[in-house]
């Protein structure tokens, strides 16, 4: 599904990712943990093609296609979905319009017929229910005045509707109360399938009580420094990251 080899990437003049390797098979959920500043968000941005993030070396193949040969939009069409740590607001564009446009593009990329407005509205209402957002949220501006938890639920709703191939959730759990956390986890769990893979970036083991990952990786100073099963997350929760790092600076923030 996703094969990342020797990835070096920088932002401005600073190299952040320094030889990252990661292999994800279809249907797998990989959790990425690690100290602040390790490069976790950078990884999501580099994979999704955010401007300003430059690949220096290496490749990332999604089902055999190198993502780095593709424009940001093409990657989205190829099924890469990134849920941001800080979702953006788009005042003046209704959530429903925005979701419909995104889903139309995703369906087109998969050679599927477009949905009528009525068909889409039906799906969107079901998705709202699934993430516990009142349907009125479809009429509001994208994320406009949404609370932190509502933004995260909205992102999960978008993910459900888009049916991506590779879902990257960047600290989607940060700042969430336990109910919202469960909604995020249930959203992910409901979308797990043998055709879809997940990268779940999190600071806390807590989310992984609800989303059972197949693998847990520690990203430190731009590289994966340790990989294991779900038990690794528990170990990290108990001991922090310093026992893994060469420099004793890494701690959970
Ligand atoms: P994490 O998500 O693991 O906390 P990030 O990927 O956000 O880490 O950041 C990795 C490093 O890159 C940090 O040292 C951060 O300050 C730096 N960085 C991130 N974005 C930028 C940017 N736009 N300009 C300069 N440095 C950046
Ligand atoms: Mg961070
Ligand atoms: Mg981050």
mmCIF file of C-alpha atoms and ligand atoms in Angstrom:
data_model
loop_
_atom_site.group_PDB
_atom_site.id
_atom_site.type_symbol
_atom_site.label_atom_id
_atom_site.label_comp_id
_atom_site.label_asym_id
_atom_site.label_seq_id
_atom_site.Cartn_x
_atom_site.Cartn_y
_atom_site.Cartn_z
ATOM 1 C CA UNK A 1 0.000 0.000 0.000
ATOM 2 C CA UNK A 2 2.443 2.650 1.243
ATOM 3 C CA UNK A 3 6.175 2.232 1.038
ATOM 4 C CA UNK A 4 8.396 5.060 2.264
ATOM 5 C CA UNK A 5 12.081 4.695 1.603
ATOM 6 C CA UNK A 6 14.969 6.810 2.861
ATOM 7 C CA UNK A 7 12.860 9.934 3.137
ATOM 8 C CA UNK A 8 14.739 13.156 3.737
ATOM 9 C CA UNK A 9 12.686 16.330 3.726
ATOM 10 C CA UNK A 10 13.086 19.903 4.797
ATOM 11 C CA UNK A 11 11.112 22.987 5.622
ATOM 12 C CA UNK A 12 12.785 26.231 4.600
ATOM 13 C CA UNK A 13 16.489 25.519 5.217
ATOM 14 C CA UNK A 14 16.035 22.971 7.980
ATOM 15 C CA UNK A 15 16.145 19.233 7.318
ATOM 16 C CA UNK A 16 13.438 17.628 9.437
ATOM 17 C CA UNK A 17 13.062 14.083 8.104
ATOM 18 C CA UNK A 18 16.354 12.253 7.979
ATOM 19 C CA UNK A 19 16.036 8.842 6.394
ATOM 20 C CA UNK A 20 12.552 7.748 7.393
ATOM 21 C CA UNK A 21 11.442 4.250 6.392
ATOM 22 C CA UNK A 22 7.902 2.943 6.722
ATOM 23 C CA UNK A 23 5.978 0.072 5.133
ATOM 24 C CA UNK A 24 2.215 -0.100 5.493
ATOM 25 C CA UNK A 25 0.121 -2.931 4.118
ATOM 26 C CA UNK A 26 -3.502 -2.596 3.054
ATOM 27 C CA UNK A 27 -5.868 -2.560 6.007
ATOM 28 C CA UNK A 28 -3.223 -1.777 8.603
ATOM 29 C CA UNK A 29 -3.303 0.935 11.220
ATOM 30 C CA UNK A 30 0.080 2.368 12.185
ATOM 31 C CA UNK A 31 0.389 4.698 15.145
ATOM 32 C CA UNK A 32 3.229 7.207 15.160
ATOM 33 C CA UNK A 33 4.296 8.647 18.459
ATOM 34 C CA UNK A 34 7.311 10.700 19.413
ATOM 35 C CA UNK A 35 8.512 13.837 21.102
ATOM 36 C CA UNK A 36 7.482 17.321 20.036
ATOM 37 C CA UNK A 37 9.403 18.557 17.032
ATOM 38 C CA UNK A 38 10.341 15.038 15.890
ATOM 39 C CA UNK A 39 8.798 15.553 12.459
ATOM 40 C CA UNK A 40 5.425 13.807 12.815
ATOM 41 C CA UNK A 41 3.371 16.626 11.316
ATOM 42 C CA UNK A 42 6.056 17.169 8.698
ATOM 43 C CA UNK A 43 5.612 13.563 7.580
ATOM 44 C CA UNK A 44 1.873 14.125 7.049
ATOM 45 C CA UNK A 45 2.493 17.352 5.169
ATOM 46 C CA UNK A 46 5.204 15.847 2.975
ATOM 47 C CA UNK A 47 2.993 12.882 2.053
ATOM 48 C CA UNK A 48 0.004 15.075 1.281
ATOM 49 C CA UNK A 49 2.103 17.585 -0.670
ATOM 50 C CA UNK A 50 1.776 20.743 1.357
ATOM 51 C CA UNK A 51 3.655 23.639 -0.268
ATOM 52 C CA UNK A 52 6.889 24.603 1.477
ATOM 53 C CA UNK A 53 7.846 21.041 2.384
ATOM 54 C CA UNK A 54 10.640 19.881 0.151
ATOM 55 C CA UNK A 55 11.705 16.290 -0.409
ATOM 56 C CA UNK A 56 15.489 16.031 -0.574
ATOM 57 C CA UNK A 57 15.800 12.275 -1.054
ATOM 58 C CA UNK A 58 13.756 9.131 -1.041
ATOM 59 C CA UNK A 59 10.388 7.942 -2.261
ATOM 60 C CA UNK A 60 6.888 7.250 -1.024
ATOM 61 C CA UNK A 61 4.916 4.849 -3.179
ATOM 62 C CA UNK A 62 1.183 4.508 -2.735
ATOM 63 C CA UNK A 63 0.033 1.383 -4.562
ATOM 64 C CA UNK A 64 3.071 1.627 -6.807
ATOM 65 C CA UNK A 65 2.800 5.340 -7.649
ATOM 66 C CA UNK A 66 5.441 7.681 -6.244
ATOM 67 C CA UNK A 67 3.526 10.407 -4.412
ATOM 68 C CA UNK A 68 6.434 12.785 -4.877
ATOM 69 C CA UNK A 69 5.880 12.776 -8.645
ATOM 70 C CA UNK A 70 2.335 14.019 -8.091
ATOM 71 C CA UNK A 71 0.827 17.444 -7.419
ATOM 72 C CA UNK A 72 -1.042 17.958 -4.160
ATOM 73 C CA UNK A 73 -4.409 17.610 -5.886
ATOM 74 C CA UNK A 74 -3.403 14.423 -7.660
ATOM 75 C CA UNK A 75 -2.416 12.908 -4.337
ATOM 76 C CA UNK A 76 -5.801 13.725 -2.902
ATOM 77 C CA UNK A 77 -7.375 12.138 -5.957
ATOM 78 C CA UNK A 78 -5.164 9.084 -5.463
ATOM 79 C CA UNK A 79 -6.810 8.754 -2.047
ATOM 80 C CA UNK A 80 -4.471 10.489 0.394
ATOM 81 C CA UNK A 81 -6.421 12.151 3.173
ATOM 82 C CA UNK A 82 -4.809 14.265 5.877
ATOM 83 C CA UNK A 83 -6.787 15.318 8.936
ATOM 84 C CA UNK A 84 -4.978 18.326 10.277
ATOM 85 C CA UNK A 85 -3.834 18.967 13.797
ATOM 86 C CA UNK A 86 -5.469 22.383 13.335
ATOM 87 C CA UNK A 87 -8.372 22.209 10.853
ATOM 88 C CA UNK A 88 -8.796 25.320 8.705
ATOM 89 C CA UNK A 89 -11.872 27.543 8.599
ATOM 90 C CA UNK A 90 -13.329 28.524 5.232
ATOM 91 C CA UNK A 91 -15.924 31.195 6.009
ATOM 92 C CA UNK A 92 -18.473 31.790 3.275
ATOM 93 C CA UNK A 93 -18.316 28.253 1.880
ATOM 94 C CA UNK A 94 -20.923 25.960 3.358
ATOM 95 C CA UNK A 95 -19.766 22.698 4.811
ATOM 96 C CA UNK A 96 -22.176 20.827 2.547
ATOM 97 C CA UNK A 97 -20.894 22.564 -0.626
ATOM 98 C CA UNK A 98 -17.328 21.908 0.435
ATOM 99 C CA UNK A 99 -17.944 18.245 1.196
ATOM 100 C CA UNK A 100 -19.910 17.722 -2.022
ATOM 101 C CA UNK A 101 -17.129 19.273 -4.119
ATOM 102 C CA UNK A 102 -14.507 17.098 -2.404
ATOM 103 C CA UNK A 103 -16.569 13.944 -2.792
ATOM 104 C CA UNK A 104 -17.366 14.743 -6.439
ATOM 105 C CA UNK A 105 -13.635 15.037 -7.128
ATOM 106 C CA UNK A 106 -12.843 11.825 -5.240
ATOM 107 C CA UNK A 107 -15.562 9.882 -7.081
ATOM 108 C CA UNK A 108 -14.395 11.247 -10.413
ATOM 109 C CA UNK A 109 -10.858 10.087 -9.645
ATOM 110 C CA UNK A 110 -12.238 6.601 -8.949
ATOM 111 C CA UNK A 111 -14.273 6.660 -12.182
ATOM 112 C CA UNK A 112 -17.503 6.627 -10.217
ATOM 113 C CA UNK A 113 -20.594 8.520 -11.339
ATOM 114 C CA UNK A 114 -21.307 11.789 -9.504
ATOM 115 C CA UNK A 115 -23.996 11.777 -6.837
ATOM 116 C CA UNK A 116 -27.069 13.964 -7.169
ATOM 117 C CA UNK A 117 -27.495 16.663 -4.530
ATOM 118 C CA UNK A 118 -30.280 14.645 -2.917
ATOM 119 C CA UNK A 119 -28.216 11.460 -2.806
ATOM 120 C CA UNK A 120 -25.286 13.336 -1.328
ATOM 121 C CA UNK A 121 -27.410 15.069 1.281
ATOM 122 C CA UNK A 122 -28.659 11.680 2.415
ATOM 123 C CA UNK A 123 -25.112 10.353 2.829
ATOM 124 C CA UNK A 124 -23.986 13.534 4.562
ATOM 125 C CA UNK A 125 -26.832 13.299 7.065
ATOM 126 C CA UNK A 126 -25.899 9.721 7.915
ATOM 127 C CA UNK A 127 -22.266 10.766 8.340
ATOM 128 C CA UNK A 128 -23.313 13.633 10.642
ATOM 129 C CA UNK A 129 -25.147 11.153 12.838
ATOM 130 C CA UNK A 130 -22.160 8.871 12.836
ATOM 131 C CA UNK A 131 -19.891 11.575 14.263
ATOM 132 C CA UNK A 132 -22.565 13.069 16.498
ATOM 133 C CA UNK A 133 -22.827 16.439 14.754
ATOM 134 C CA UNK A 134 -26.277 17.981 14.318
ATOM 135 C CA UNK A 135 -27.226 18.187 10.605
ATOM 136 C CA UNK A 136 -27.307 22.000 10.927
ATOM 137 C CA UNK A 137 -23.516 21.833 10.729
ATOM 138 C CA UNK A 138 -23.859 21.049 7.027
ATOM 139 C CA UNK A 139 -25.257 24.529 6.402
ATOM 140 C CA UNK A 140 -22.603 26.433 8.315
ATOM 141 C CA UNK A 141 -19.356 27.799 6.899
ATOM 142 C CA UNK A 142 -16.579 25.193 6.880
ATOM 143 C CA UNK A 143 -15.364 24.985 10.481
ATOM 144 C CA UNK A 144 -16.568 28.560 11.018
ATOM 145 C CA UNK A 145 -16.996 29.053 14.736
ATOM 146 C CA UNK A 146 -16.789 25.311 15.365
ATOM 147 C CA UNK A 147 -15.316 24.314 18.705
ATOM 148 C CA UNK A 148 -12.126 22.236 18.674
ATOM 149 C CA UNK A 149 -14.097 19.033 19.181
ATOM 150 C CA UNK A 150 -16.609 19.930 16.462
ATOM 151 C CA UNK A 151 -13.786 20.587 13.991
ATOM 152 C CA UNK A 152 -12.312 17.180 14.695
ATOM 153 C CA UNK A 153 -15.699 15.499 14.283
ATOM 154 C CA UNK A 154 -16.128 17.382 11.042
ATOM 155 C CA UNK A 155 -12.778 16.083 9.798
ATOM 156 C CA UNK A 156 -13.806 12.541 10.575
ATOM 157 C CA UNK A 157 -17.084 13.119 8.755
ATOM 158 C CA UNK A 158 -15.124 14.330 5.743
ATOM 159 C CA UNK A 159 -12.958 11.228 5.927
ATOM 160 C CA UNK A 160 -16.012 8.974 6.046
ATOM 161 C CA UNK A 161 -17.520 10.662 2.992
ATOM 162 C CA UNK A 162 -14.311 10.731 0.947
ATOM 163 C CA UNK A 163 -13.504 7.029 1.372
ATOM 164 C CA UNK A 164 -9.735 7.589 1.086
ATOM 165 C CA UNK A 165 -7.089 4.942 0.524
ATOM 166 C CA UNK A 166 -4.577 6.328 3.001
ATOM 167 C CA UNK A 167 -5.849 8.288 6.006
ATOM 168 C CA UNK A 168 -3.376 10.338 8.000
ATOM 169 C CA UNK A 169 -4.716 11.635 11.291
ATOM 170 C CA UNK A 170 -2.384 14.157 12.878
ATOM 171 C CA UNK A 171 -3.101 14.488 16.584
ATOM 172 C CA UNK A 172 -6.784 14.359 15.858
ATOM 173 C CA UNK A 173 -7.165 13.510 19.536
ATOM 174 C CA UNK A 174 -5.418 16.530 21.001
ATOM 175 C CA UNK A 175 -7.692 18.684 23.094
ATOM 176 C CA UNK A 176 -10.604 16.276 22.861
ATOM 177 C CA UNK A 177 -12.780 15.224 25.751
ATOM 178 C CA UNK A 178 -13.454 11.538 26.152
ATOM 179 C CA UNK A 179 -16.746 11.602 24.195
ATOM 180 C CA UNK A 180 -15.202 13.337 21.191
ATOM 181 C CA UNK A 181 -12.229 10.989 21.416
ATOM 182 C CA UNK A 182 -14.565 8.023 21.179
ATOM 183 C CA UNK A 183 -16.301 9.591 18.174
ATOM 184 C CA UNK A 184 -12.958 9.960 16.412
ATOM 185 C CA UNK A 185 -12.015 6.391 17.289
ATOM 186 C CA UNK A 186 -15.377 4.997 16.209
ATOM 187 C CA UNK A 187 -15.119 6.968 12.965
ATOM 188 C CA UNK A 188 -11.751 5.385 12.270
ATOM 189 C CA UNK A 189 -12.847 1.925 13.334
ATOM 190 C CA UNK A 190 -15.947 2.083 11.144
ATOM 191 C CA UNK A 191 -13.738 2.928 8.162
ATOM 192 C CA UNK A 192 -11.167 0.215 8.714
ATOM 193 C CA UNK A 193 -11.165 -2.105 5.766
ATOM 194 C CA UNK A 194 -8.716 -4.247 3.870
ATOM 195 C CA UNK A 195 -8.461 -1.561 1.190
ATOM 196 C CA UNK A 196 -7.707 1.330 3.502
ATOM 197 C CA UNK A 197 -4.714 2.095 5.702
ATOM 198 C CA UNK A 198 -4.219 4.578 8.492
ATOM 199 C CA UNK A 199 -1.375 6.560 9.967
ATOM 200 C CA UNK A 200 -2.481 7.824 13.352
ATOM 201 C CA UNK A 201 -0.185 10.408 14.933
ATOM 202 C CA UNK A 202 -0.791 10.776 18.616
ATOM 203 C CA UNK A 203 0.924 11.952 21.769
ATOM 204 C CA UNK A 204 -1.178 9.808 24.001
ATOM 205 C CA UNK A 205 -1.721 6.142 24.481
ATOM 206 C CA UNK A 206 -5.333 6.974 25.379
ATOM 207 C CA UNK A 207 -6.546 7.097 21.761
ATOM 208 C CA UNK A 208 -4.956 3.723 21.143
ATOM 209 C CA UNK A 209 -7.203 2.157 23.774
ATOM 210 C CA UNK A 210 -9.998 2.773 21.270
ATOM 211 C CA UNK A 211 -8.143 2.470 17.965
ATOM 212 C CA UNK A 212 -6.156 -0.709 18.190
ATOM 213 C CA UNK A 213 -3.084 -0.167 15.991
ATOM 214 C CA UNK A 214 -1.317 -3.023 14.239
ATOM 215 C CA UNK A 215 2.016 -1.291 14.762
ATOM 216 C CA UNK A 216 3.364 1.528 16.884
ATOM 217 C CA UNK A 217 6.409 3.513 15.771
ATOM 218 C CA UNK A 218 8.457 6.096 17.556
ATOM 219 C CA UNK A 219 9.595 8.989 15.404
ATOM 220 C CA UNK A 220 12.508 10.873 16.861
ATOM 221 C CA UNK A 221 14.729 13.417 15.139
ATOM 222 C CA UNK A 222 13.339 12.632 11.709
ATOM 223 C CA UNK A 223 13.635 8.844 11.798
ATOM 224 C CA UNK A 224 11.689 5.865 13.061
ATOM 225 C CA UNK A 225 13.824 4.776 16.010
ATOM 226 C CA UNK A 226 11.646 1.987 17.339
ATOM 227 C CA UNK A 227 8.716 -0.104 16.138
ATOM 228 C CA UNK A 228 6.536 -2.564 17.963
ATOM 229 C CA UNK A 229 2.992 -3.628 18.662
ATOM 230 C CA UNK A 230 0.373 -1.851 20.784
ATOM 231 C CA UNK A 231 2.334 -2.662 23.928
ATOM 232 C CA UNK A 232 5.006 -0.183 22.836
ATOM 233 C CA UNK A 233 2.493 2.649 23.299
ATOM 234 C CA UNK A 234 1.953 1.583 26.886
ATOM 235 C CA UNK A 235 5.666 1.438 27.506
ATOM 236 C CA UNK A 236 6.027 4.976 26.136
ATOM 237 C CA UNK A 237 3.173 6.249 28.236
ATOM 238 C CA UNK A 238 4.931 4.912 31.314
ATOM 239 C CA UNK A 239 8.504 5.855 30.440
ATOM 240 C CA UNK A 240 8.455 8.767 27.988
ATOM 241 C CA UNK A 241 10.843 8.857 25.059
ATOM 242 C CA UNK A 242 14.167 9.642 26.661
ATOM 243 C CA UNK A 243 15.199 5.979 26.974
ATOM 244 C CA UNK A 244 15.049 5.733 23.181
ATOM 245 C CA UNK A 245 16.894 8.868 22.188
ATOM 246 C CA UNK A 246 20.628 9.325 21.954
ATOM 247 C CA UNK A 247 20.220 12.848 23.280
ATOM 248 C CA UNK A 248 18.426 12.889 26.585
ATOM 249 C CA UNK A 249 16.234 15.803 25.509
ATOM 250 C CA UNK A 250 13.213 13.950 24.262
ATOM 251 C CA UNK A 251 10.287 14.041 26.611
ATOM 252 C CA UNK A 252 6.551 14.005 26.106
ATOM 253 C CA UNK A 253 5.161 17.513 26.099
HETATM 254 P P1 LIG B 1 5.971 17.209 15.465
HETATM 255 O O1 LIG B 1 4.691 17.171 14.710
HETATM 256 O O2 LIG B 1 6.624 15.879 15.622
HETATM 257 O O3 LIG B 1 5.828 17.894 16.789
HETATM 258 P P2 LIG B 1 6.810 18.949 13.325
HETATM 259 O O4 LIG B 1 6.853 18.087 12.129
HETATM 260 O O5 LIG B 1 5.657 19.860 13.503
HETATM 261 O O6 LIG B 1 7.019 18.054 14.627
HETATM 262 O O7 LIG B 1 8.117 19.860 13.368
HETATM 263 C C1 LIG B 1 9.417 19.335 13.218
HETATM 264 C C2 LIG B 1 10.425 20.462 13.272
HETATM 265 O O8 LIG B 1 10.265 21.275 12.126
HETATM 266 C C3 LIG B 1 10.280 21.376 14.462
HETATM 267 O O9 LIG B 1 11.565 21.677 14.928
HETATM 268 C C4 LIG B 1 9.603 22.591 13.887
HETATM 269 O O10 LIG B 1 9.935 23.741 14.602
HETATM 270 C C5 LIG B 1 10.141 22.619 12.485
HETATM 271 N N1 LIG B 1 9.211 23.250 11.554
HETATM 272 C C6 LIG B 1 7.963 22.822 11.252
HETATM 273 N N2 LIG B 1 7.371 23.636 10.359
HETATM 274 C C7 LIG B 1 8.271 24.618 10.097
HETATM 275 C C8 LIG B 1 8.274 25.776 9.250
HETATM 276 N N3 LIG B 1 7.221 26.093 8.502
HETATM 277 N N4 LIG B 1 9.394 26.540 9.233
HETATM 278 C C9 LIG B 1 10.471 26.214 9.977
HETATM 279 N N5 LIG B 1 10.540 25.146 10.790
HETATM 280 C C10 LIG B 1 9.460 24.357 10.857
HETATM 281 MG MG1 LIG B 2 3.630 18.703 18.033
HETATM 282 MG MG1 LIG B 3 2.772 17.815 15.088
#
